[in-house]
mmCIF file of C-alpha atoms in Angstrom:
data_model
loop_
_atom_site.group_PDB
_atom_site.id
_atom_site.type_symbol
_atom_site.label_atom_id
_atom_site.label_comp_id
_atom_site.label_asym_id
_atom_site.label_seq_id
_atom_site.Cartn_x
_atom_site.Cartn_y
_atom_site.Cartn_z
ATOM 1 C CA MET A 1 2.774 -5.198 26.995
ATOM 2 C CA ARG A 2 4.144 -1.842 25.783
ATOM 3 C CA ILE A 3 1.966 -0.292 23.052
ATOM 4 C CA VAL A 4 2.358 2.902 21.009
ATOM 5 C CA ILE A 5 -0.794 4.295 19.354
ATOM 6 C CA ALA A 6 -0.691 6.768 16.456
ATOM 7 C CA GLU A 7 -4.085 8.358 15.816
ATOM 8 C CA ASP A 8 -4.899 11.964 14.889
ATOM 9 C CA SER A 9 -8.418 11.880 16.387
ATOM 10 C CA ALA A 10 -8.020 12.874 20.020
ATOM 11 C CA LEU A 11 -11.226 11.116 21.054
ATOM 12 C CA LEU A 12 -10.319 7.833 19.405
ATOM 13 C CA ARG A 13 -6.715 8.062 20.606
ATOM 14 C CA GLU A 14 -7.861 8.557 24.192
ATOM 15 C CA GLY A 15 -10.501 5.847 23.881
ATOM 16 C CA LEU A 16 -8.028 3.272 22.593
ATOM 17 C CA SER A 17 -5.541 4.227 25.305
ATOM 18 C CA GLN A 18 -8.118 3.740 28.054
ATOM 19 C CA ILE A 19 -9.320 0.424 26.636
ATOM 20 C CA LEU A 20 -5.829 -1.020 26.349
ATOM 21 C CA THR A 21 -4.822 0.306 29.767
ATOM 22 C CA ARG A 22 -7.889 -1.397 31.233
ATOM 23 C CA PHE A 23 -6.591 -4.669 29.796
ATOM 24 C CA GLY A 24 -3.323 -4.176 31.662
ATOM 25 C CA HIS A 25 -1.156 -2.745 28.896
ATOM 26 C CA ASN A 26 1.287 0.181 29.075
ATOM 27 C CA VAL A 27 0.208 2.706 26.426
ATOM 28 C CA ARG A 28 1.839 5.765 24.869
ATOM 29 C CA ALA A 29 0.227 7.806 22.101
ATOM 30 C CA ALA A 30 1.128 10.106 19.191
ATOM 31 C CA GLY A 31 -0.977 12.290 16.929
ATOM 32 C CA ASP A 32 0.942 11.993 13.661
ATOM 33 C CA GLY A 33 3.555 9.965 11.804
ATOM 34 C CA ALA A 34 6.495 12.032 12.993
ATOM 35 C CA GLY A 35 5.307 11.699 16.577
ATOM 36 C CA LEU A 36 5.006 7.941 16.111
ATOM 37 C CA LEU A 37 8.607 7.651 14.938
ATOM 38 C CA ALA A 38 9.844 9.805 17.823
ATOM 39 C CA THR A 39 7.845 7.934 20.464
ATOM 40 C CA VAL A 40 9.040 4.540 19.273
ATOM 41 C CA ALA A 41 12.644 5.793 19.171
ATOM 42 C CA GLU A 42 12.470 6.664 22.878
ATOM 43 C CA GLN A 43 11.531 3.120 23.856
ATOM 44 C CA VAL A 44 10.799 0.408 21.311
ATOM 45 C CA PRO A 45 7.366 -1.030 22.194
ATOM 46 C CA ASP A 46 6.052 -4.551 21.840
ATOM 47 C CA VAL A 47 3.548 -3.451 19.192
ATOM 48 C CA VAL A 48 2.418 -0.331 17.308
ATOM 49 C CA VAL A 49 -1.154 0.620 16.397
ATOM 50 C CA THR A 50 -1.436 3.259 13.687
ATOM 51 C CA ASP A 51 -3.995 4.913 11.465
ATOM 52 C CA VAL A 52 -3.213 5.445 7.766
ATOM 53 C CA ARG A 53 -4.119 9.101 7.146
ATOM 54 C CA MET A 54 -2.675 11.597 9.584
ATOM 55 C CA PRO A 55 -1.261 15.131 9.622
ATOM 56 C CA PRO A 56 0.068 17.001 7.837
ATOM 57 C CA GLY A 57 -1.176 15.681 4.496
ATOM 58 C CA PHE A 58 -3.841 13.198 5.609
ATOM 59 C CA ARG A 59 -2.829 10.742 2.883
ATOM 60 C CA ASP A 60 -0.619 7.843 3.995
ATOM 61 C CA GLU A 61 1.648 9.295 6.694
ATOM 62 C CA GLY A 62 0.830 6.645 9.289
ATOM 63 C CA LEU A 63 1.393 3.724 6.946
ATOM 64 C CA ARG A 64 4.663 5.128 5.648
ATOM 65 C CA ALA A 65 5.805 5.639 9.248
ATOM 66 C CA ALA A 66 4.910 2.001 9.988
ATOM 67 C CA LEU A 67 7.060 0.837 7.072
ATOM 68 C CA GLU A 68 9.930 2.987 8.280
ATOM 69 C CA LEU A 69 9.615 1.465 11.749
ATOM 70 C CA ARG A 70 9.713 -2.036 10.281
ATOM 71 C CA ARG A 71 12.947 -1.059 8.518
ATOM 72 C CA ARG A 72 14.488 0.487 11.621
ATOM 73 C CA HIS A 73 13.364 -2.218 14.032
ATOM 74 C CA ALA A 74 13.246 -5.564 12.247
ATOM 75 C CA GLY A 75 10.159 -7.525 13.171
ATOM 76 C CA LEU A 76 8.466 -4.737 15.156
ATOM 77 C CA PRO A 77 4.785 -5.791 15.179
ATOM 78 C CA VAL A 78 2.427 -3.259 13.583
ATOM 79 C CA LEU A 79 -1.368 -3.214 13.520
ATOM 80 C CA VAL A 80 -2.933 -0.739 11.078
ATOM 81 C CA LEU A 81 -6.361 0.409 12.239
ATOM 82 C CA SER A 82 -8.047 2.619 9.673
ATOM 83 C CA GLN A 83 -11.178 3.228 7.641
ATOM 84 C CA TYR A 84 -9.080 3.329 4.458
ATOM 85 C CA VAL A 85 -7.155 0.749 2.446
ATOM 86 C CA GLU A 86 -4.021 2.378 1.042
ATOM 87 C CA GLN A 87 -3.173 -0.361 -1.437
ATOM 88 C CA THR A 88 0.420 0.394 -2.438
ATOM 89 C CA TYR A 89 1.894 0.710 1.032
ATOM 90 C CA ALA A 90 -0.496 -1.883 2.495
ATOM 91 C CA THR A 91 0.897 -4.484 0.095
ATOM 92 C CA GLU A 92 4.437 -3.445 0.979
ATOM 93 C CA LEU A 93 3.692 -3.694 4.694
ATOM 94 C CA VAL A 94 2.125 -7.151 4.417
ATOM 95 C CA GLU A 95 5.146 -8.315 2.439
ATOM 96 C CA THR A 96 7.537 -7.337 5.262
ATOM 97 C CA GLY A 97 6.703 -10.574 7.068
ATOM 98 C CA ALA A 98 5.071 -11.768 10.279
ATOM 99 C CA GLY A 99 3.717 -9.531 13.007
ATOM 100 C CA VAL A 100 1.462 -7.411 10.788
ATOM 101 C CA GLY A 101 -2.241 -6.612 10.996
ATOM 102 C CA TYR A 102 -4.642 -4.425 8.998
ATOM 103 C CA LEU A 103 -8.133 -3.924 10.407
ATOM 104 C CA LEU A 104 -10.899 -1.572 9.270
ATOM 105 C CA LYS A 105 -12.372 0.624 11.998
ATOM 106 C CA ASN A 106 -15.964 0.203 10.925
ATOM 107 C CA ARG A 107 -15.649 -3.592 11.066
ATOM 108 C CA VAL A 108 -14.222 -3.808 14.574
ATOM 109 C CA GLY A 109 -17.341 -4.412 16.619
ATOM 110 C CA ASP A 110 -16.008 -6.017 19.774
ATOM 111 C CA VAL A 111 -13.387 -4.640 22.155
ATOM 112 C CA THR A 112 -12.248 -8.052 23.351
ATOM 113 C CA GLU A 113 -11.759 -9.295 19.793
ATOM 114 C CA PHE A 114 -9.745 -6.190 18.953
ATOM 115 C CA VAL A 115 -7.454 -6.627 21.952
ATOM 116 C CA ASP A 116 -7.067 -10.307 21.106
ATOM 117 C CA ALA A 117 -6.128 -9.416 17.522
ATOM 118 C CA LEU A 118 -3.583 -6.886 18.773
ATOM 119 C CA GLU A 119 -2.014 -9.427 21.131
ATOM 120 C CA ARG A 120 -1.805 -11.993 18.326
ATOM 121 C CA VAL A 121 -0.034 -9.482 16.062
ATOM 122 C CA ALA A 122 2.337 -8.636 18.925
ATOM 123 C CA GLY A 123 3.075 -12.340 19.175
ATOM 124 C CA GLY A 124 4.110 -12.528 15.530
ATOM 125 C CA GLY A 125 0.750 -13.349 13.965
ATOM 126 C CA THR A 126 -0.732 -11.842 10.823
ATOM 127 C CA ILE A 127 -4.332 -10.625 10.841
ATOM 128 C CA ILE A 128 -5.813 -8.947 7.759
ATOM 129 C CA ASP A 129 -9.451 -7.913 7.377
ATOM 130 C CA PRO A 130 -11.130 -9.852 4.514
ATOM 131 C CA ASP A 131 -12.122 -6.582 2.796
ATOM 132 C CA VAL A 132 -8.484 -5.490 2.805
ATOM 133 C CA ILE A 133 -7.443 -8.819 1.291
ATOM 134 C CA ARG A 134 -10.049 -8.473 -1.462
ATOM 135 C CA GLN A 135 -8.829 -5.005 -2.387
ATOM 136 C CA LEU A 136 -5.178 -6.043 -2.406
ATOM 137 C CA LEU A 137 -5.926 -9.081 -4.568
ATOM 138 C CA SER A 138 -7.941 -6.902 -6.930
ATOM 139 C CA ARG A 139 -4.949 -4.603 -7.330
ATOM 140 C CA ARG A 140 -2.639 -7.545 -7.997
ATOM 141 C CA ARG A 141 -4.976 -8.834 -10.695
ATOM 142 C CA ALA A 142 -4.967 -5.406 -12.317
ATOM 143 C CA GLN A 143 -1.161 -5.392 -12.313
ATOM 144 C CA ALA A 144 -0.708 -8.956 -13.548
ATOM 145 C CA PRO A 145 -0.773 -8.201 -17.313
ATOM 146 C CA LEU A 146 2.069 -5.682 -16.922
ATOM 147 C CA GLU A 147 4.185 -8.368 -15.299
ATOM 148 C CA ARG A 148 4.089 -10.255 -18.607
ATOM 149 C CA LEU A 149 5.892 -7.419 -20.397
ATOM 150 C CA THR A 150 9.626 -7.650 -21.025
ATOM 151 C CA ALA A 151 11.952 -4.976 -19.662
ATOM 152 C CA ARG A 152 12.184 -3.380 -23.127
ATOM 153 C CA GLU A 153 8.403 -3.428 -23.557
ATOM 154 C CA ARG A 154 8.003 -1.675 -20.199
ATOM 155 C CA GLU A 155 10.502 0.960 -21.333
ATOM 156 C CA VAL A 156 8.500 1.517 -24.516
ATOM 157 C CA LEU A 157 5.237 1.728 -22.571
ATOM 158 C CA ALA A 158 6.741 4.203 -20.094
ATOM 159 C CA LEU A 159 7.771 6.469 -22.985
ATOM 160 C CA MET A 160 4.314 6.086 -24.528
ATOM 161 C CA ALA A 161 2.894 7.278 -21.196
ATOM 162 C CA GLU A 162 5.064 10.387 -21.544
ATOM 163 C CA GLY A 163 3.300 11.095 -24.838
ATOM 164 C CA ARG A 164 6.243 10.120 -27.066
ATOM 165 C CA SER A 165 5.654 9.200 -30.709
ATOM 166 C CA ASN A 166 7.092 6.005 -32.186
ATOM 167 C CA ALA A 167 9.893 8.035 -33.760
ATOM 168 C CA ALA A 168 10.719 9.679 -30.426
ATOM 169 C CA VAL A 169 10.699 6.316 -28.639
ATOM 170 C CA ALA A 170 13.047 4.920 -31.276
ATOM 171 C CA ARG A 171 15.485 7.808 -30.835
ATOM 172 C CA ARG A 172 15.366 7.581 -27.025
ATOM 173 C CA LEU A 173 16.026 3.829 -26.972
ATOM 174 C CA ASP A 174 18.358 3.877 -29.997
ATOM 175 C CA ILE A 175 16.331 1.265 -31.876
ATOM 176 C CA SER A 176 14.496 1.295 -35.212
ATOM 177 C CA GLN A 177 10.898 2.439 -35.578
ATOM 178 C CA ALA A 178 10.083 -1.050 -36.862
ATOM 179 C CA ALA A 179 11.356 -2.451 -33.555
ATOM 180 C CA VAL A 180 9.239 0.067 -31.651
ATOM 181 C CA ALA A 181 6.147 -0.950 -33.637
ATOM 182 C CA LYS A 182 6.881 -4.611 -32.880
ATOM 183 C CA HIS A 183 7.218 -3.887 -29.149
ATOM 184 C CA ILE A 184 3.952 -1.919 -29.156
ATOM 185 C CA ASN A 185 2.108 -4.747 -30.887
ATOM 186 C CA ASN A 186 3.479 -7.149 -28.269
ATOM 187 C CA ILE A 187 2.263 -4.791 -25.549
ATOM 188 C CA PHE A 188 -1.224 -4.696 -27.043
ATOM 189 C CA THR A 189 -1.300 -8.507 -27.217
ATOM 190 C CA LYS A 190 -0.081 -9.048 -23.650
ATOM 191 C CA LEU A 191 -2.510 -6.444 -22.284
ATOM 192 C CA SER A 192 -5.376 -8.105 -24.186
ATOM 193 C CA LEU A 193 -6.078 -5.046 -26.344
ATOM 194 C CA PRO A 194 -7.299 -6.302 -29.741
ATOM 195 C CA PRO A 195 -7.919 -3.763 -32.524
ATOM 196 C CA THR A 196 -11.438 -2.337 -32.471
ATOM 197 C CA ALA A 197 -13.221 0.567 -34.139
ATOM 198 C CA ASP A 198 -14.305 2.030 -30.796
ATOM 199 C CA ASP A 199 -11.119 2.008 -28.690
ATOM 200 C CA HIS A 200 -7.719 3.682 -28.984
ATOM 201 C CA ARG A 201 -5.335 0.898 -27.965
ATOM 202 C CA ARG A 202 -2.395 3.219 -27.330
ATOM 203 C CA VAL A 203 -4.436 5.216 -24.805
ATOM 204 C CA LEU A 204 -5.772 2.058 -23.142
ATOM 205 C CA ALA A 205 -2.248 0.673 -22.783
ATOM 206 C CA VAL A 206 -1.051 3.893 -21.175
ATOM 207 C CA LEU A 207 -4.022 3.874 -18.783
ATOM 208 C CA ALA A 208 -3.160 0.314 -17.728
ATOM 209 C CA TYR A 209 0.416 1.447 -17.059
ATOM 210 C CA LEU A 210 -0.674 4.484 -15.012
ATOM 211 C CA ARG A 211 -3.165 2.483 -12.923
ATOM 212 C CA ALA A 212 -0.399 0.053 -11.939
#
């Protein structure tokens, strides 16, 4: 099986390469997201193993490269191996279909199990660490209330997040201030933000929007 590894840690990259070679696989390696894209372009492998955070920004370069590879090569199996859960792109990757895995480094305790998981992903399986699933589900639950908003209510909330007053929102959307007030009240209701003496509902609504 042809495997491309993307890992910025030289020690881990070399260790994974030796392990997979010992199991009879043909391995090539890259140290960053750009290198991963270039290596795969030379010869499309059977499966890709990538970390999430890699040079130059050490944020989500590996995961974004994996998504780009799934767009360029439909169905290319990808196994993310990282100590981080990058929720936005992780959700997007899982939603691309079969042949996807996401394992946490500190929870991979057996070499044989890891190689087996990689081979299953290469064969079109989906393997997600339970901790990753819990975090992704938690994010979905946090987003759920926003999904109840209408398109107009989301527009109003987006302008509220920009710090616009009701009058400014009305001018921007070419509606009356009474309509804006009605939309805001609907937003408060759908986000479960009842009036209280201790909380500023407008701020809480904006925070819910920004978190999502």
